[in-house]
CSV table of C-alpha atoms and ligand atoms in Angstrom, one decimal:
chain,number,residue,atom,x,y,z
M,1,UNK,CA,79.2,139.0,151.3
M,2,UNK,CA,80.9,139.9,148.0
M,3,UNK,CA,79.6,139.5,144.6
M,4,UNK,CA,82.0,138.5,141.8
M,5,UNK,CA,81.3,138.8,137.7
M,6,UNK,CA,83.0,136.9,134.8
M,7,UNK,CA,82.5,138.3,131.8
M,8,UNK,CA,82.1,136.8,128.7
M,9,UNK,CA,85.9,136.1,127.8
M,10,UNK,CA,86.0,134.2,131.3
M,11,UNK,CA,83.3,131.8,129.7
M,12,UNK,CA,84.4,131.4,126.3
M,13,UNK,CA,85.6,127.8,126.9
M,14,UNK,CA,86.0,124.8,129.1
M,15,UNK,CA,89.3,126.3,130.2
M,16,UNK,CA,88.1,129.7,131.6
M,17,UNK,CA,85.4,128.0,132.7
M,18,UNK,CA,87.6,125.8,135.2
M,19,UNK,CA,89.6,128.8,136.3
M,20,UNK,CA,86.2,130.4,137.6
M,21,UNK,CA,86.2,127.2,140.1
M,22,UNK,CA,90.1,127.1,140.6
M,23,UNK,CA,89.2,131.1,142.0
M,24,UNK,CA,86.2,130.6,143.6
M,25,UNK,CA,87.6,127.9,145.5
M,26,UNK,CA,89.9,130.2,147.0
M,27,UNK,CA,86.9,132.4,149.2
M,28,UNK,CA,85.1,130.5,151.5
M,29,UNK,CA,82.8,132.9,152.3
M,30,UNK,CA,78.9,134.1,150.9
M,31,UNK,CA,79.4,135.5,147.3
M,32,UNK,CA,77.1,136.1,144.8
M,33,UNK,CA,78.5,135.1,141.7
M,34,UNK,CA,77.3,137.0,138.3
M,35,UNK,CA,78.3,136.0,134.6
M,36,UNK,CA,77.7,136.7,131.6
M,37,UNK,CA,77.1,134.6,128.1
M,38,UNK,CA,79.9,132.8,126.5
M,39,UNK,CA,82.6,134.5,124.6
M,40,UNK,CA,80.8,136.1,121.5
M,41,UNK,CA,77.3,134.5,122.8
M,42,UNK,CA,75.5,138.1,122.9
M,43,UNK,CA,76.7,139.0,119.3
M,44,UNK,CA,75.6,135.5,117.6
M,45,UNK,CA,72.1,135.9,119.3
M,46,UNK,CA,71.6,139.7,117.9
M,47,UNK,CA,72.8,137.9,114.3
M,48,UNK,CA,69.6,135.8,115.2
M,49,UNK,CA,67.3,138.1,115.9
M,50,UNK,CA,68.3,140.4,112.8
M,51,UNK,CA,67.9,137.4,110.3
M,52,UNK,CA,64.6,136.5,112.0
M,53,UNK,CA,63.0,139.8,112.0
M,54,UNK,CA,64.4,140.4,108.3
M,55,UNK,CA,62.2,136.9,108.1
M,56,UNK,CA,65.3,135.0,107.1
M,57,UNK,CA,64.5,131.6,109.3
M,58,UNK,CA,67.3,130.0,107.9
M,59,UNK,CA,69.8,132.1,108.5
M,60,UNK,CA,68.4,132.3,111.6
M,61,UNK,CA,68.5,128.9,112.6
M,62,UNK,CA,72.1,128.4,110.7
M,63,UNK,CA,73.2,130.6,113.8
M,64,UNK,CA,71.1,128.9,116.5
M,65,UNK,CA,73.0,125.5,115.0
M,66,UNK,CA,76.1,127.2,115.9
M,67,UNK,CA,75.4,128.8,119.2
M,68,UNK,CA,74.2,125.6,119.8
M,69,UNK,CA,77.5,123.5,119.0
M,70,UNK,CA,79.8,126.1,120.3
M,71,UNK,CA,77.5,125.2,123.7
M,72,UNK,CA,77.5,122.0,124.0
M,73,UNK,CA,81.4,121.6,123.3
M,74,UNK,CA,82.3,123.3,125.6
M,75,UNK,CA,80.2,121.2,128.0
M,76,UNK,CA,81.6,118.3,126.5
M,77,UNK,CA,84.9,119.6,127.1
M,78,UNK,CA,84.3,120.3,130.8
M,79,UNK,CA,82.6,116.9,131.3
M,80,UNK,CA,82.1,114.4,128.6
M,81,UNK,CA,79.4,112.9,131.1
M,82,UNK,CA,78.0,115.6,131.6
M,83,UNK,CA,74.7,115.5,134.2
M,84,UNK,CA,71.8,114.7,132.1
M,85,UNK,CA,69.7,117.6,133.7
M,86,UNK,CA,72.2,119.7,132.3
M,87,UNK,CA,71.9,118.3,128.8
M,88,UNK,CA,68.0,118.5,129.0
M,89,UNK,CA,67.9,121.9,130.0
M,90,UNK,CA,69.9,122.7,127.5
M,91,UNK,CA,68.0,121.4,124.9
M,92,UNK,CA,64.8,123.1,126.3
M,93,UNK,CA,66.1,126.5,126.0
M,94,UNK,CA,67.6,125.7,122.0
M,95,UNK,CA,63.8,124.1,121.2
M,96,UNK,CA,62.5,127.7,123.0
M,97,UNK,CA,64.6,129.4,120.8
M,98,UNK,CA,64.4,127.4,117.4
M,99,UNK,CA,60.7,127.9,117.7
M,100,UNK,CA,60.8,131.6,118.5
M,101,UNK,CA,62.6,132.3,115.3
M,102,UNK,CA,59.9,130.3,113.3
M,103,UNK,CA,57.2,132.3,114.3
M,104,UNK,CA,56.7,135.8,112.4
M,105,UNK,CA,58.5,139.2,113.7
M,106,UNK,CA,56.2,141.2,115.8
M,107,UNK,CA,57.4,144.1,114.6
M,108,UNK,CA,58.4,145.5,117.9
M,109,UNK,CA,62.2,145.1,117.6
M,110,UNK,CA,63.8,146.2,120.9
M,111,UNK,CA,61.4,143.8,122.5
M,112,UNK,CA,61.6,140.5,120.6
M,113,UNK,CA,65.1,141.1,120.8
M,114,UNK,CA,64.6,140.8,124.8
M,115,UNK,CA,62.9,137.7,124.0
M,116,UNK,CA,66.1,136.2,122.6
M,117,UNK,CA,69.1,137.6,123.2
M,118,UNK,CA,68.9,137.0,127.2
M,119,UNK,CA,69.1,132.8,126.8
M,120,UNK,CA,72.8,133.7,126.2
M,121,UNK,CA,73.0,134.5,130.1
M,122,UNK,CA,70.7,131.5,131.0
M,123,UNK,CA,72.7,128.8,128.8
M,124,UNK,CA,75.8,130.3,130.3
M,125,UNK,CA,75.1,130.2,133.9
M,126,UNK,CA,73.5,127.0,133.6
M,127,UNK,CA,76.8,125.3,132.3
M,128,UNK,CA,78.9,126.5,135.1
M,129,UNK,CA,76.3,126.1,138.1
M,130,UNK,CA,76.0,122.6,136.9
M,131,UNK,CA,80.0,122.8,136.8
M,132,UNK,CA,80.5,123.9,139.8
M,133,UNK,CA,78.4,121.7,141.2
M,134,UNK,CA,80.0,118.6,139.7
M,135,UNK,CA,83.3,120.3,140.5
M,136,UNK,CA,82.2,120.0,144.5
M,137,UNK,CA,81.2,123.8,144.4
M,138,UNK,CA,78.0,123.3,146.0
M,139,UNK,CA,75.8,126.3,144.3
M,140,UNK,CA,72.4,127.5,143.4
M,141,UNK,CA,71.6,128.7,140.2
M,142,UNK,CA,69.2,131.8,140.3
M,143,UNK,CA,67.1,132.7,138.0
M,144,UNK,CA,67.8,136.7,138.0
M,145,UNK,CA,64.7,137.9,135.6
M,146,UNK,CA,62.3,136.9,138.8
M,147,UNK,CA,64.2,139.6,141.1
M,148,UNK,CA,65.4,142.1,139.3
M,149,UNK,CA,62.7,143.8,137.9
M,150,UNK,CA,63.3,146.8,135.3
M,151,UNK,CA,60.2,149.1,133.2
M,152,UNK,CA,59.3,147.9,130.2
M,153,UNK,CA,62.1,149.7,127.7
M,154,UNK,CA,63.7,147.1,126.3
M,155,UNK,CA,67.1,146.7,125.3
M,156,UNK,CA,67.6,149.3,128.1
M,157,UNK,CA,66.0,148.3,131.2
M,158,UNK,CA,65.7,150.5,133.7
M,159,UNK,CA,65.5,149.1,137.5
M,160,UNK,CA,63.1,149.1,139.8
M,161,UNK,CA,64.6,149.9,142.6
M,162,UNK,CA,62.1,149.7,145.3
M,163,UNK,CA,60.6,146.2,144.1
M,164,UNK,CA,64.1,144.5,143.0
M,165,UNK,CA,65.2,145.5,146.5
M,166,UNK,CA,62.5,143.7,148.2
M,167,UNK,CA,62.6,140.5,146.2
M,168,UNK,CA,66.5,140.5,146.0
M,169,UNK,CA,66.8,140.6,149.5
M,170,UNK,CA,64.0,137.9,149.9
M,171,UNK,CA,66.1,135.6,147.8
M,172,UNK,CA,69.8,136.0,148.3
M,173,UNK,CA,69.7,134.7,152.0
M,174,UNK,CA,73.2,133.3,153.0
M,175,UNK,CA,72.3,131.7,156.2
M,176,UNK,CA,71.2,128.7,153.7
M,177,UNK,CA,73.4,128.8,150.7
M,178,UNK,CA,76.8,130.4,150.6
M,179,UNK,CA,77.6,130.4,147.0
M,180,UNK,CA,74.7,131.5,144.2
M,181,UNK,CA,75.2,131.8,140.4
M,182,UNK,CA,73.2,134.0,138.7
M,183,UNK,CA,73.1,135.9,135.4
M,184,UNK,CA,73.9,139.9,134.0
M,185,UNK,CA,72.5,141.9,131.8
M,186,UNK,CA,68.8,140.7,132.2
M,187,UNK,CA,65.8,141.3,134.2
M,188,UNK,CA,62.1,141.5,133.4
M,189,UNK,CA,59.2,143.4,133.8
M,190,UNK,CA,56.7,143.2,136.2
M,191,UNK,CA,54.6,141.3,133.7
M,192,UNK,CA,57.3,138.6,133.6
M,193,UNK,CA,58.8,139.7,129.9
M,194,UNK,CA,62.4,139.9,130.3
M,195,UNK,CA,64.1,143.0,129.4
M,196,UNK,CA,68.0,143.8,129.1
M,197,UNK,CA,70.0,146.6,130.5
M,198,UNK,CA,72.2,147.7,127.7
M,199,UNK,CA,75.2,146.2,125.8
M,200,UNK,CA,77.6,144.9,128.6
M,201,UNK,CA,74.9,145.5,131.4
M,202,UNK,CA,76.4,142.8,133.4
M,203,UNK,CA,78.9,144.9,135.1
M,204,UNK,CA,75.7,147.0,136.4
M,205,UNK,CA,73.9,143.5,137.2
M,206,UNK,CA,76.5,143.1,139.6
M,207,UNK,CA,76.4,146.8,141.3
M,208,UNK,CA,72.7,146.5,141.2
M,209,UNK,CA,72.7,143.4,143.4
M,210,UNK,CA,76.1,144.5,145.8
M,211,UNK,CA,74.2,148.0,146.6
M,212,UNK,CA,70.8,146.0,147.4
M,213,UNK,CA,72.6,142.9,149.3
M,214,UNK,CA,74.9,145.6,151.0
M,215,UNK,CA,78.2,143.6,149.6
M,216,UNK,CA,81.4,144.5,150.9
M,217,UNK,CA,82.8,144.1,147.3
M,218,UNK,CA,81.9,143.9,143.6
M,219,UNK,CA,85.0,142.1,141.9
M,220,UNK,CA,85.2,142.2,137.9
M,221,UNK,CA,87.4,139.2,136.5
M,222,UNK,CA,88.6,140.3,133.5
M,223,UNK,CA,91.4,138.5,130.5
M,224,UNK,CA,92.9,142.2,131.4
M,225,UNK,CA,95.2,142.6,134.3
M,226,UNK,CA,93.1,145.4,135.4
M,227,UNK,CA,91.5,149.4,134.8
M,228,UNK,CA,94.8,150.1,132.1
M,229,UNK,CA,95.3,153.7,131.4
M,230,UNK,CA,94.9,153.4,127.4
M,231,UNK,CA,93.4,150.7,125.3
M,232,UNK,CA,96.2,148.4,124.3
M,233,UNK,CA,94.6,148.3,120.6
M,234,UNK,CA,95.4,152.2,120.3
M,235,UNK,CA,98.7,152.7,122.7
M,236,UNK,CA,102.1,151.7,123.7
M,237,UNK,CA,103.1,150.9,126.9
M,238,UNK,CA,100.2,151.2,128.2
M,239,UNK,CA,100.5,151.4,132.2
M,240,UNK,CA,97.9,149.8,134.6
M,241,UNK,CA,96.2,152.0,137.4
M,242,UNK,CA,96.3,150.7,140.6
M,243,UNK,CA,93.7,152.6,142.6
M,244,UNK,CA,91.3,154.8,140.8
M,245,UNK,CA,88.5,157.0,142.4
M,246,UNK,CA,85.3,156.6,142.3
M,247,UNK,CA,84.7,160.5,140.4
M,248,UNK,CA,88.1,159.7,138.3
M,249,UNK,CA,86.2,156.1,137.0
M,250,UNK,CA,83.0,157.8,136.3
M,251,UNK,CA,84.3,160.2,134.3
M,252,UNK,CA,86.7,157.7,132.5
M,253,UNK,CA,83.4,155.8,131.4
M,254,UNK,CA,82.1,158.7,130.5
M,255,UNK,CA,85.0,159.2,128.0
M,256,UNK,CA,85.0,155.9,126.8
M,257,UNK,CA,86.8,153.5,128.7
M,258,UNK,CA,85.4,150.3,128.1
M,259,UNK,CA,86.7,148.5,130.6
M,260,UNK,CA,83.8,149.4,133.3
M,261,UNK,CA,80.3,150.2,132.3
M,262,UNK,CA,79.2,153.6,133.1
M,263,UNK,CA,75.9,153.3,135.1
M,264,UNK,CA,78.2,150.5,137.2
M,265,UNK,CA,79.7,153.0,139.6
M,266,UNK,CA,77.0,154.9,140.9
M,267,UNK,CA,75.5,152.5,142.9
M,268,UNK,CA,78.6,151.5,144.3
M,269,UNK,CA,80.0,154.9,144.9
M,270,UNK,CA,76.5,155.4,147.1
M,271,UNK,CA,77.3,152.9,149.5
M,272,UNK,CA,81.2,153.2,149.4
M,273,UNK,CA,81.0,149.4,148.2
M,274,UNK,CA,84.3,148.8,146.4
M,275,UNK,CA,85.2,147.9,142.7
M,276,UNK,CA,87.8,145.6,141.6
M,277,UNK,CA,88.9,145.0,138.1
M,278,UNK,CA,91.3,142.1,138.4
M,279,UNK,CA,92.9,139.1,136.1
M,280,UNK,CA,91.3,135.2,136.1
M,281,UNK,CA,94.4,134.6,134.3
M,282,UNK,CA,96.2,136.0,137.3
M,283,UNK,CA,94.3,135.8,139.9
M,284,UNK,CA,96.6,136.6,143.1
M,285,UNK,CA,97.2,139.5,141.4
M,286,UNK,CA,95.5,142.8,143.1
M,287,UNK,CA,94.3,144.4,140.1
M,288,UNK,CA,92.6,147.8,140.1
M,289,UNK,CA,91.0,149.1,143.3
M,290,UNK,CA,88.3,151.8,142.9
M,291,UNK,CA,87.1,153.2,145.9
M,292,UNK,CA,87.1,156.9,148.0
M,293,UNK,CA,90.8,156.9,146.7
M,294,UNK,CA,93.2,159.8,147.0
M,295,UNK,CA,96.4,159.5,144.8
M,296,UNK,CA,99.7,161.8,144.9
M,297,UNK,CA,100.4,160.9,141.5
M,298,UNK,CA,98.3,161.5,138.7
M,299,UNK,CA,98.8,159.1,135.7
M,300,UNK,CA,97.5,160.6,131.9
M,301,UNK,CA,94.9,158.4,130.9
M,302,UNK,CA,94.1,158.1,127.2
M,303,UNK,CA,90.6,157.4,125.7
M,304,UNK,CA,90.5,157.0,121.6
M,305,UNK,CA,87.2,157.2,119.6
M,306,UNK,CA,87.7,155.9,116.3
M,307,UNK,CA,85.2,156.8,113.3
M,308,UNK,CA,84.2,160.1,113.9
M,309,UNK,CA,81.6,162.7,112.6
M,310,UNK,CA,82.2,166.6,113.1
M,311,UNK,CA,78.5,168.2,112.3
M,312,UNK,CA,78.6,171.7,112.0
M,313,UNK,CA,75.3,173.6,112.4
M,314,UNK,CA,75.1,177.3,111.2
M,315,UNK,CA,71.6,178.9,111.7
M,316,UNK,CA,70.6,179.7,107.7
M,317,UNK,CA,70.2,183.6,108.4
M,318,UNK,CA,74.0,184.0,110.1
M,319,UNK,CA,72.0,184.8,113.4
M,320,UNK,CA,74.1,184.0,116.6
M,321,UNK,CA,72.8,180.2,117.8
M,322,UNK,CA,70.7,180.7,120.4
M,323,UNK,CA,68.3,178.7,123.1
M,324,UNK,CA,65.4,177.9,120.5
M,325,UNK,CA,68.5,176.2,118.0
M,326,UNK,CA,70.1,174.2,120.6
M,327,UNK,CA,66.7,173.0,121.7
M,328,UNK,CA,65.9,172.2,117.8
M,329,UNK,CA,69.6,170.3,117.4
M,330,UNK,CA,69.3,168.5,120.8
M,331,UNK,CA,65.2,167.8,120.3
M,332,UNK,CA,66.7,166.3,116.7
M,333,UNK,CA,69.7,164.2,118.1
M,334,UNK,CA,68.2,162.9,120.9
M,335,UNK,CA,64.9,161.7,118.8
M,336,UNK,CA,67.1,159.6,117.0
M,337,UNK,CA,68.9,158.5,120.3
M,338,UNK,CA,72.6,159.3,118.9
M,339,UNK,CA,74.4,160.3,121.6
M,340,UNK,CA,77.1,163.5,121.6
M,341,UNK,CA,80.1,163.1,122.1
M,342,UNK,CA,81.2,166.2,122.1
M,343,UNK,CA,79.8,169.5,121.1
M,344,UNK,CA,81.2,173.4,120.8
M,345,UNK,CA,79.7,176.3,119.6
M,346,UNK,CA,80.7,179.5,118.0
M,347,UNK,CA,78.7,182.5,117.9
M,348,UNK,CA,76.5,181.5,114.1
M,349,UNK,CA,77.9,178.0,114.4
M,350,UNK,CA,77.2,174.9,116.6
M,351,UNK,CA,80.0,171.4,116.2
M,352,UNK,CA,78.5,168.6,117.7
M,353,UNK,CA,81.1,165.1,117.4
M,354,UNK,CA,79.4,161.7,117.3
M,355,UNK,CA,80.5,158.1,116.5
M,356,UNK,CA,79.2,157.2,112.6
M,357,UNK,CA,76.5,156.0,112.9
M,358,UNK,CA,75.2,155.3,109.5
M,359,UNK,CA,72.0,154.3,110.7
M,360,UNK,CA,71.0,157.8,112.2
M,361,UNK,CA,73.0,160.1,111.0
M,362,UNK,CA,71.8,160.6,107.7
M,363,UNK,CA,67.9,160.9,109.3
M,364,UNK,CA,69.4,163.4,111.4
M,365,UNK,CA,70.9,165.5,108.6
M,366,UNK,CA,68.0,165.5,106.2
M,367,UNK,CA,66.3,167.0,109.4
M,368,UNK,CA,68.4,169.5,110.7
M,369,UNK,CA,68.6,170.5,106.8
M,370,UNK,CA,65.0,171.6,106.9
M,371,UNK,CA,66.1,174.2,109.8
M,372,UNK,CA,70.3,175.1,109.5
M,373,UNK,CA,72.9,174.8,106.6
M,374,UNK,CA,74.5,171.4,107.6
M,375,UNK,CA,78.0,170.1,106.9
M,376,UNK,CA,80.1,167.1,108.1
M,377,UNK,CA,83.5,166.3,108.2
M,378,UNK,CA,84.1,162.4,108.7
M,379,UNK,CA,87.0,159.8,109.1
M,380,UNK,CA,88.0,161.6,112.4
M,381,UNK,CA,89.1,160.4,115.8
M,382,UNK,CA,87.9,161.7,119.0
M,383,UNK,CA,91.0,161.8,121.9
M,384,UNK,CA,90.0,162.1,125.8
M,385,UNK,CA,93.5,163.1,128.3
M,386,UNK,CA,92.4,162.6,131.6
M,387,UNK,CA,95.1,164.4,133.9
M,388,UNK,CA,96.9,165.7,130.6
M,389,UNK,CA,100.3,167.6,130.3
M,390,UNK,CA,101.8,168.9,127.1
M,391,UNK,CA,104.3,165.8,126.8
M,392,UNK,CA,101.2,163.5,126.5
M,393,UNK,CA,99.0,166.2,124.2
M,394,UNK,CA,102.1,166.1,121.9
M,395,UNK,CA,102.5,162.3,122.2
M,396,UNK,CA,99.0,161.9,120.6
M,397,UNK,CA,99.0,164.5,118.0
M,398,UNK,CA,101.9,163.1,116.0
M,399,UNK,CA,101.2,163.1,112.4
M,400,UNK,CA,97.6,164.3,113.1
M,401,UNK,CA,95.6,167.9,112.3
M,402,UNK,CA,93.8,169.2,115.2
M,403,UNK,CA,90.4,170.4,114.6
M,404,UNK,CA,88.7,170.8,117.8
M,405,UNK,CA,90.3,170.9,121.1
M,406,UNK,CA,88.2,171.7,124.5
M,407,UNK,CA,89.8,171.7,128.1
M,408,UNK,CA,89.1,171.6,131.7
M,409,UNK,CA,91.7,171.3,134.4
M,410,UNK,CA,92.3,168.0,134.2
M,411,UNK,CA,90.6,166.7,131.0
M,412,UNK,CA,91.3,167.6,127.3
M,413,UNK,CA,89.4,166.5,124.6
M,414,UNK,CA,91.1,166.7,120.8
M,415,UNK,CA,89.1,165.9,117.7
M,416,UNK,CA,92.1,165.1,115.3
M,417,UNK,CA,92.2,163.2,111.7
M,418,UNK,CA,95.4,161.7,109.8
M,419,UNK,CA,97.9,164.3,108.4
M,420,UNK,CA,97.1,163.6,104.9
R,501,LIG,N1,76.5,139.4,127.4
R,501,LIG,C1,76.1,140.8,127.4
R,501,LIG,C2,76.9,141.6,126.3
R,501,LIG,O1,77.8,141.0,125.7
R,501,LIG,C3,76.3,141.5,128.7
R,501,LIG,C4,77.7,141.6,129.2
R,501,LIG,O2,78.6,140.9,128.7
R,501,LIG,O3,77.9,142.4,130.1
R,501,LIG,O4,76.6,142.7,126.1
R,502,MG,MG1,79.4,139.8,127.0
């Protein structure tokens, strides 16, 4: 079996939405079919929750009216008569969610967030199971927060592995159903409250399930023709990779590259279960391949951070930085879950380079304050070179200072800003 994963852009209207049959129809054979919420679905519910906990109900149900709409056009626009299960389910989950953002904020965030955020994957998958199935794409619609079960932090789920494995296996049984449609990004905890696995977890939803169902294939359709070796927003000519391996995709996620979630590859590299990143717009295409690959020819891959922070940490006393201040910094940092993005240190100083985050940062410099002499440099960019030469380190430092550079063999890292 194989599972497959639309993303977001592949639901963002009745269009996409048709091209998900038009390539489904094309494998006759078991697949487990994972999506996520449509288009901008995930960013409209946070709206939501943020007005509702900031006890704005109106706002709050201003955006509900247009999640709702944006829904039930497209629904219209796949099927004006459209099956009436469809419709009332539909309106169940919108009367779920109108009442949830009457009621008062718990004041546990990450969680009521879980509690509302998700019913972008369930309105989603519901819309194109009932679709398919009008489409003569005979399906079952799963309901994945009943197998894949995570702990309880929410908004970054963690699987259980052991019990997940038992009840996805118990589910997902292809002698009696061939195709099944089921959601990302959520689960729930074994108490039944659902949880999510991160921004863009659906990705991962997919590995999860492939490395427990033993799939032969995780496929990731994408409005991209596949893994390119720059984002298009940033770069020129950008090229796209064919085959990538499994170490070189890690370590692009790890840098950045948003076009495959980082935890994704893990599983998938522990069973040797192949990724591909390929077009729906395109869909005989081959896309991007990663697997055990070997390449002769290494192509420079280019991974921009925009909106940079340079903190530099000098002990107060001009001592050298030492164990005890690096377990201070990183004790600090991590408390307020900012993640480094890259760090360097001197022998009285310590750099450390994280996105600008305005909602941490300035907690975490009032408290390294109380222990270092602090200073920050902002507006900068962060550069990742994977398989880097001096042709491509010049190409990216054109009309830019360099403050920071750190190498490996094959990777560099620059922190640069604007020539000004
Ligand atoms: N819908 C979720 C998000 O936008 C999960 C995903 O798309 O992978 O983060
Ligand atoms: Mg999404």
């Amino acid at each position: 079996m194989k599972v497959f994963k639309f993303g977001g852009a592949s639901v963002k209207s009745a269009e996409t939405v048709r091209s998900i049959g038009t390539i489904l129809r094309k494998y006759n054979e078991p697949l487990v079919v994972v999506i996520s919420a449509m288009g901008k679905t995930t960013n409209a519910l946070e709206r939501v929750v943020h007005a509702q906990v900031n006890g704005d109900k109106t706002k709050a149900r201003a955006e509900l009216d247009q999640i709702k709409d944006f829904h039930m056009s497209i629904v219209e626009d796949l099927d004006s008569n459209a099956d009436h299960g469809l419709i009332t389910e539909l309106n169940a989950v919108f009367t779920g969610l109108y009442t949830a953002v009457d009621e008062d904020p718990t004041g546990y965030y990450n969680r009521d967030y879980d509690q509302i955020v998700p019913w972008g994957e369930i309105l989603s998958t519901l819309i194109v199971s009932s679709h398919l199935n009008s489409a003569g794409l005979t399906n079952e619609w799963v309901d994945i927060r009943q197998y894949l079960k995570t702990d309880s932090t929410f908004r970054e789920g963690r699987v259980d592995w052991n019990l997940s494995t038992h009840l996805i296996q118990d589910r997902f049984r292809f002698h009696a159903r061939e195709l099944y449609i089921t959601q990302g990004f959520i689960g729930s905890t074994v108490n039944n409250l659902t949880t999510t696995l991160g921004r863009e977890g659906s990705d991962y939803t997919a590995a999860v399930i492939a490395y427990i169902l033993d799939a032969e294939s995780v496929t990731v359709w994408k409005d991209v023709p596949g893994v390119l070796n720059a984002d298009p927003k940033w770069f020129d000519n950008t090229v796209k990779l064919d085959r990538i391996s499994y170490m070189d995709a890690i370590e692009l996620a790890y840098y950045g590259t948003s076009v495959i979630h980082p935890k994704t590859i893990q599983p998938l590299k522990n069973k040797g279960i192949k990724l591909y990143v390929r077009s729906f717009l395109d869909p005989d295409e081959p896309g991007t391949v990663i697997g055990n690959e070997t390449y002769d020819k290494l192509i420079p891959s280019f991974i921009f951070k925009m909106d940079q922070v340079l903190i530099h940490i000098h002990p107060v006393d001009f001592s050298f930085i030492a164990e005890d201040h690096l377990e201070k910094i990183f004790r600090c940092v991590a408390g307020y879950g900012l993640k480094i993005n890259l760090m360097q240190n001197s022998a009285v100083s310590f750099d450390i380079c994280v996105n600008n985050d305005r909602s941490r940062i300035p907690g975490i410099l009032e408290d390294l304050g109380k222990d270092f002499r602090v200073t920050c440099t902002n507006n900068l960019e962060l550069v990742t070179i994977r398989y880097y030469d001096d042709a491509t380190i010049s190409r990216v430092l054109v009309n830019k200072d360099l403050l920071l550079t750190q190498r490996t063999k094959s990777t560099i890292q620059m922190v640069v800003r604007d020539k000004g």
